């Protein structure tokens, strides 16, 4: 398989690929309700707006960190990366309405295709799942963002410090992809 699945056996890589394919089918064609992924015309203006929002979240992240609000540092860092993901999807004509579907589409169309290195997935994983050093799936990480946002756990400087550079790097990488 490709570099995204490089650390897993071929069998595990095939399983992960099928999981992404299944997620995309469910996102584009749900059994009930509206699709959470839609094909739309490529829209670089919307992509730019999401990048602008990502930069706003990076600024908010820094302010939160400087004021020892470490839980919000992580949340703002995650949203900076999430808006960068949405920007990348508008570049290829996909609109996402849920985090899970956006992240699944990003993995399929950018990481699997080699447009973005797999290390950038780890940035989102860390932003979303603080209790583990590295989350095994991006979906698990996304679920844990809710715990951090609505929970009462107290986070430390060490819990939040890593996201400052990772979120910036992630947004810059997506800006490079948009410029291609």
PDB file of C-alpha atoms in Angstrom:
ATOM      1  CA  UNK A   1       0.000   0.000   0.000  1.00  0.00           C
ATOM      2  CA  UNK A   2       1.027   3.637   0.092  1.00  0.00           C
ATOM      3  CA  UNK A   3       2.917   5.626   2.721  1.00  0.00           C
ATOM      4  CA  UNK A   4      -0.210   6.488   4.709  1.00  0.00           C
ATOM      5  CA  UNK A   5      -0.578   2.839   5.602  1.00  0.00           C
ATOM      6  CA  UNK A   6       3.162   2.166   5.657  1.00  0.00           C
ATOM      7  CA  UNK A   7       3.466   1.221   9.329  1.00  0.00           C
ATOM      8  CA  UNK A   8       0.787  -1.465   9.115  1.00  0.00           C
ATOM      9  CA  UNK A   9       0.907  -4.886   7.505  1.00  0.00           C
ATOM     10  CA  UNK A  10      -0.633  -5.230   4.062  1.00  0.00           C
ATOM     11  CA  UNK A  11      -3.666  -6.938   5.635  1.00  0.00           C
ATOM     12  CA  UNK A  12      -4.122  -4.110   8.149  1.00  0.00           C
ATOM     13  CA  UNK A  13      -3.624  -1.510   5.409  1.00  0.00           C
ATOM     14  CA  UNK A  14      -6.337  -3.132   3.293  1.00  0.00           C
ATOM     15  CA  UNK A  15      -8.665  -3.117   6.307  1.00  0.00           C
ATOM     16  CA  UNK A  16      -7.978   0.591   6.951  1.00  0.00           C
ATOM     17  CA  UNK A  17      -8.571   1.382   3.268  1.00  0.00           C
ATOM     18  CA  UNK A  18     -11.913  -0.458   3.369  1.00  0.00           C
ATOM     19  CA  UNK A  19     -12.877   1.482   6.501  1.00  0.00           C
ATOM     20  CA  UNK A  20     -12.224   4.778   4.736  1.00  0.00           C
ATOM     21  CA  UNK A  21     -14.145   3.610   1.666  1.00  0.00           C
ATOM     22  CA  UNK A  22     -17.090   2.533   3.840  1.00  0.00           C
ATOM     23  CA  UNK A  23     -17.036   5.837   5.724  1.00  0.00           C
ATOM     24  CA  UNK A  24     -17.092   7.767   2.462  1.00  0.00           C
ATOM     25  CA  UNK A  25     -20.020   5.732   1.131  1.00  0.00           C
ATOM     26  CA  UNK A  26     -21.954   6.444   4.330  1.00  0.00           C
ATOM     27  CA  UNK A  27     -21.033  10.128   4.191  1.00  0.00           C
ATOM     28  CA  UNK A  28     -21.974  10.593   0.526  1.00  0.00           C
ATOM     29  CA  UNK A  29     -24.990   8.242   0.580  1.00  0.00           C
ATOM     30  CA  UNK A  30     -26.422   7.844   4.106  1.00  0.00           C
ATOM     31  CA  UNK A  31     -29.285   5.428   4.649  1.00  0.00           C
ATOM     32  CA  UNK A  32     -31.208   8.222   6.387  1.00  0.00           C
ATOM     33  CA  UNK A  33     -30.990  11.974   6.255  1.00  0.00           C
ATOM     34  CA  UNK A  34     -28.937  14.326   4.148  1.00  0.00           C
ATOM     35  CA  UNK A  35     -25.448  13.474   2.924  1.00  0.00           C
ATOM     36  CA  UNK A  36     -22.610  14.790   5.076  1.00  0.00           C
ATOM     37  CA  UNK A  37     -20.321  14.972   2.041  1.00  0.00           C
ATOM     38  CA  UNK A  38     -21.473  16.537  -1.212  1.00  0.00           C
ATOM     39  CA  UNK A  39     -19.799  17.106  -4.531  1.00  0.00           C
ATOM     40  CA  UNK A  40     -19.858  20.817  -5.278  1.00  0.00           C
ATOM     41  CA  UNK A  41     -18.059  23.016  -7.793  1.00  0.00           C
ATOM     42  CA  UNK A  42     -14.438  23.706  -6.867  1.00  0.00           C
ATOM     43  CA  UNK A  43     -14.565  26.878  -4.801  1.00  0.00           C
ATOM     44  CA  UNK A  44     -11.233  28.514  -4.072  1.00  0.00           C
ATOM     45  CA  UNK A  45     -12.983  31.479  -2.441  1.00  0.00           C
ATOM     46  CA  UNK A  46     -14.557  29.177   0.163  1.00  0.00           C
ATOM     47  CA  UNK A  47     -11.197  27.432   0.551  1.00  0.00           C
ATOM     48  CA  UNK A  48      -9.552  30.789   1.251  1.00  0.00           C
ATOM     49  CA  UNK A  49     -12.290  31.669   3.767  1.00  0.00           C
ATOM     50  CA  UNK A  50     -11.600  28.445   5.653  1.00  0.00           C
ATOM     51  CA  UNK A  51      -7.863  29.182   5.634  1.00  0.00           C
ATOM     52  CA  UNK A  52      -8.630  32.646   7.024  1.00  0.00           C
ATOM     53  CA  UNK A  53     -10.721  30.986   9.751  1.00  0.00           C
ATOM     54  CA  UNK A  54      -7.838  28.592  10.429  1.00  0.00           C
ATOM     55  CA  UNK A  55      -5.529  31.576  10.952  1.00  0.00           C
ATOM     56  CA  UNK A  56      -8.069  33.161  13.320  1.00  0.00           C
ATOM     57  CA  UNK A  57      -8.067  29.948  15.327  1.00  0.00           C
ATOM     58  CA  UNK A  58      -4.253  29.938  15.384  1.00  0.00           C
ATOM     59  CA  UNK A  59      -4.299  33.452  16.863  1.00  0.00           C
ATOM     60  CA  UNK A  60      -6.930  32.418  19.420  1.00  0.00           C
ATOM     61  CA  UNK A  61      -4.864  29.330  20.258  1.00  0.00           C
ATOM     62  CA  UNK A  62      -1.828  31.483  21.046  1.00  0.00           C
ATOM     63  CA  UNK A  63      -3.888  33.858  23.214  1.00  0.00           C
ATOM     64  CA  UNK A  64      -5.365  30.930  25.137  1.00  0.00           C
ATOM     65  CA  UNK A  65      -1.925  29.412  25.681  1.00  0.00           C
ATOM     66  CA  UNK A  66      -0.469  32.732  26.859  1.00  0.00           C
ATOM     67  CA  UNK A  67      -3.292  32.962  29.416  1.00  0.00           C
ATOM     68  CA  UNK A  68      -2.844  29.382  30.703  1.00  0.00           C
ATOM     69  CA  UNK A  69      -6.155  28.248  29.203  1.00  0.00           C
ATOM     70  CA  UNK A  70      -4.699  24.984  27.967  1.00  0.00           C
ATOM     71  CA  UNK A  71      -7.937  23.150  27.207  1.00  0.00           C
ATOM     72  CA  UNK A  72      -8.977  25.981  24.884  1.00  0.00           C
ATOM     73  CA  UNK A  73      -5.480  26.072  23.402  1.00  0.00           C
ATOM     74  CA  UNK A  74      -6.029  22.527  22.190  1.00  0.00           C
ATOM     75  CA  UNK A  75      -9.571  23.173  21.018  1.00  0.00           C
ATOM     76  CA  UNK A  76      -8.494  26.239  19.012  1.00  0.00           C
ATOM     77  CA  UNK A  77      -5.553  24.308  17.567  1.00  0.00           C
ATOM     78  CA  UNK A  78      -7.845  21.498  16.510  1.00  0.00           C
ATOM     79  CA  UNK A  79     -10.262  23.915  14.843  1.00  0.00           C
ATOM     80  CA  UNK A  80      -7.393  25.591  12.992  1.00  0.00           C
ATOM     81  CA  UNK A  81      -6.514  22.201  11.517  1.00  0.00           C
ATOM     82  CA  UNK A  82     -10.160  21.311  10.889  1.00  0.00           C
ATOM     83  CA  UNK A  83     -10.778  24.504   8.906  1.00  0.00           C
ATOM     84  CA  UNK A  84      -7.632  23.763   6.893  1.00  0.00           C
ATOM     85  CA  UNK A  85      -9.116  20.330   6.111  1.00  0.00           C
ATOM     86  CA  UNK A  86     -12.359  21.975   4.959  1.00  0.00           C
ATOM     87  CA  UNK A  87     -10.326  24.328   2.755  1.00  0.00           C
ATOM     88  CA  UNK A  88      -8.549  21.388   1.138  1.00  0.00           C
ATOM     89  CA  UNK A  89     -11.877  19.719   0.383  1.00  0.00           C
ATOM     90  CA  UNK A  90     -13.301  22.826  -1.316  1.00  0.00           C
ATOM     91  CA  UNK A  91     -10.218  22.791  -3.558  1.00  0.00           C
ATOM     92  CA  UNK A  92     -11.357  19.435  -4.956  1.00  0.00           C
ATOM     93  CA  UNK A  93     -15.081  20.200  -4.955  1.00  0.00           C
ATOM     94  CA  UNK A  94     -16.248  18.491  -1.770  1.00  0.00           C
ATOM     95  CA  UNK A  95     -18.310  20.087   0.988  1.00  0.00           C
ATOM     96  CA  UNK A  96     -18.381  18.366   4.387  1.00  0.00           C
ATOM     97  CA  UNK A  97     -20.900  18.970   7.154  1.00  0.00           C
ATOM     98  CA  UNK A  98     -19.445  16.714   9.872  1.00  0.00           C
ATOM     99  CA  UNK A  99     -15.968  16.323  11.344  1.00  0.00           C
ATOM    100  CA  UNK A 100     -15.958  12.555  10.802  1.00  0.00           C
ATOM    101  CA  UNK A 101     -16.807  12.849   7.106  1.00  0.00           C
ATOM    102  CA  UNK A 102     -14.404  15.740   6.531  1.00  0.00           C
ATOM    103  CA  UNK A 103     -11.542  13.820   8.108  1.00  0.00           C
ATOM    104  CA  UNK A 104     -12.411  10.631   6.194  1.00  0.00           C
ATOM    105  CA  UNK A 105     -12.445  12.548   2.894  1.00  0.00           C
ATOM    106  CA  UNK A 106      -9.164  14.270   3.785  1.00  0.00           C
ATOM    107  CA  UNK A 107      -7.527  10.911   4.461  1.00  0.00           C
ATOM    108  CA  UNK A 108      -8.811   9.500   1.164  1.00  0.00           C
ATOM    109  CA  UNK A 109      -8.164  12.390  -1.186  1.00  0.00           C
ATOM    110  CA  UNK A 110      -5.052  13.946   0.319  1.00  0.00           C
ATOM    111  CA  UNK A 111      -3.185  11.489   2.521  1.00  0.00           C
ATOM    112  CA  UNK A 112      -3.806   8.300   0.519  1.00  0.00           C
ATOM    113  CA  UNK A 113      -3.052  10.191  -2.696  1.00  0.00           C
ATOM    114  CA  UNK A 114       0.280  11.370  -1.291  1.00  0.00           C
ATOM    115  CA  UNK A 115      -0.586  15.083  -1.458  1.00  0.00           C
ATOM    116  CA  UNK A 116      -0.129  15.423   2.306  1.00  0.00           C
ATOM    117  CA  UNK A 117       2.275  13.330   4.366  1.00  0.00           C
ATOM    118  CA  UNK A 118       0.759  11.027   6.963  1.00  0.00           C
ATOM    119  CA  UNK A 119       2.522  12.939   9.752  1.00  0.00           C
ATOM    120  CA  UNK A 120      -0.121  15.655   9.387  1.00  0.00           C
ATOM    121  CA  UNK A 121      -2.809  13.173  10.387  1.00  0.00           C
ATOM    122  CA  UNK A 122      -0.892  12.706  13.635  1.00  0.00           C
ATOM    123  CA  UNK A 123      -1.179  16.428  14.338  1.00  0.00           C
ATOM    124  CA  UNK A 124      -4.949  16.180  14.276  1.00  0.00           C
ATOM    125  CA  UNK A 125      -4.826  12.960  16.286  1.00  0.00           C
ATOM    126  CA  UNK A 126      -2.840  14.612  19.046  1.00  0.00           C
ATOM    127  CA  UNK A 127      -5.103  17.640  19.079  1.00  0.00           C
ATOM    128  CA  UNK A 128      -8.114  15.455  19.594  1.00  0.00           C
ATOM    129  CA  UNK A 129      -6.908  12.845  22.040  1.00  0.00           C
ATOM    130  CA  UNK A 130      -4.719  14.125  24.873  1.00  0.00           C
ATOM    131  CA  UNK A 131      -4.811  11.111  27.155  1.00  0.00           C
ATOM    132  CA  UNK A 132      -2.859   9.024  24.634  1.00  0.00           C
ATOM    133  CA  UNK A 133       0.453  10.132  23.159  1.00  0.00           C
ATOM    134  CA  UNK A 134      -0.665   9.030  19.693  1.00  0.00           C
ATOM    135  CA  UNK A 135      -4.242   8.136  18.826  1.00  0.00           C
ATOM    136  CA  UNK A 136      -4.626   5.144  16.554  1.00  0.00           C
ATOM    137  CA  UNK A 137      -7.496   6.581  14.554  1.00  0.00           C
ATOM    138  CA  UNK A 138      -8.433  10.080  13.669  1.00  0.00           C
ATOM    139  CA  UNK A 139     -12.059   9.297  14.431  1.00  0.00           C
ATOM    140  CA  UNK A 140     -11.193   8.398  18.037  1.00  0.00           C
ATOM    141  CA  UNK A 141      -9.310  11.645  18.334  1.00  0.00           C
ATOM    142  CA  UNK A 142     -12.288  13.629  17.068  1.00  0.00           C
ATOM    143  CA  UNK A 143     -14.565  12.047  19.663  1.00  0.00           C
ATOM    144  CA  UNK A 144     -12.192  13.055  22.441  1.00  0.00           C
ATOM    145  CA  UNK A 145     -12.318  16.711  21.406  1.00  0.00           C
ATOM    146  CA  UNK A 146     -15.817  16.683  22.876  1.00  0.00           C
ATOM    147  CA  UNK A 147     -14.445  15.353  26.182  1.00  0.00           C
ATOM    148  CA  UNK A 148     -11.858  18.140  26.326  1.00  0.00           C
ATOM    149  CA  UNK A 149     -14.337  20.816  25.314  1.00  0.00           C
ATOM    150  CA  UNK A 150     -17.122  19.819  27.687  1.00  0.00           C
ATOM    151  CA  UNK A 151     -15.247  17.916  30.413  1.00  0.00           C
ATOM    152  CA  UNK A 152     -13.790  19.307  33.631  1.00  0.00           C
ATOM    153  CA  UNK A 153     -10.274  17.889  33.368  1.00  0.00           C
ATOM    154  CA  UNK A 154      -7.475  20.348  34.107  1.00  0.00           C
ATOM    155  CA  UNK A 155      -4.763  20.373  31.470  1.00  0.00           C
ATOM    156  CA  UNK A 156      -1.184  21.519  31.869  1.00  0.00           C
ATOM    157  CA  UNK A 157       1.220  23.542  29.779  1.00  0.00           C
ATOM    158  CA  UNK A 158       2.839  20.268  28.654  1.00  0.00           C
ATOM    159  CA  UNK A 159      -0.524  18.967  27.439  1.00  0.00           C
ATOM    160  CA  UNK A 160      -0.997  21.997  25.207  1.00  0.00           C
ATOM    161  CA  UNK A 161       2.499  23.136  24.252  1.00  0.00           C
ATOM    162  CA  UNK A 162       2.985  20.718  21.356  1.00  0.00           C
ATOM    163  CA  UNK A 163      -0.050  21.966  19.450  1.00  0.00           C
ATOM    164  CA  UNK A 164       1.330  25.466  18.902  1.00  0.00           C
ATOM    165  CA  UNK A 165       3.792  24.374  16.205  1.00  0.00           C
ATOM    166  CA  UNK A 166       1.840  21.372  14.924  1.00  0.00           C
ATOM    167  CA  UNK A 167      -1.284  23.405  14.158  1.00  0.00           C
ATOM    168  CA  UNK A 168       0.779  26.097  12.411  1.00  0.00           C
ATOM    169  CA  UNK A 169       2.623  23.466  10.354  1.00  0.00           C
ATOM    170  CA  UNK A 170      -0.648  21.790   9.409  1.00  0.00           C
ATOM    171  CA  UNK A 171      -2.270  25.011   8.195  1.00  0.00           C
ATOM    172  CA  UNK A 172       0.870  25.987   6.251  1.00  0.00           C
ATOM    173  CA  UNK A 173       0.959  22.567   4.574  1.00  0.00           C
ATOM    174  CA  UNK A 174      -2.656  22.912   3.456  1.00  0.00           C
ATOM    175  CA  UNK A 175      -1.880  26.386   2.117  1.00  0.00           C
ATOM    176  CA  UNK A 176       0.860  24.772   0.002  1.00  0.00           C
ATOM    177  CA  UNK A 177      -1.647  22.215  -1.294  1.00  0.00           C
ATOM    178  CA  UNK A 178      -4.098  24.992  -2.164  1.00  0.00           C
ATOM    179  CA  UNK A 179      -1.387  26.829  -4.096  1.00  0.00           C
ATOM    180  CA  UNK A 180      -0.688  23.798  -6.337  1.00  0.00           C
TER     181      UNK A 180
END
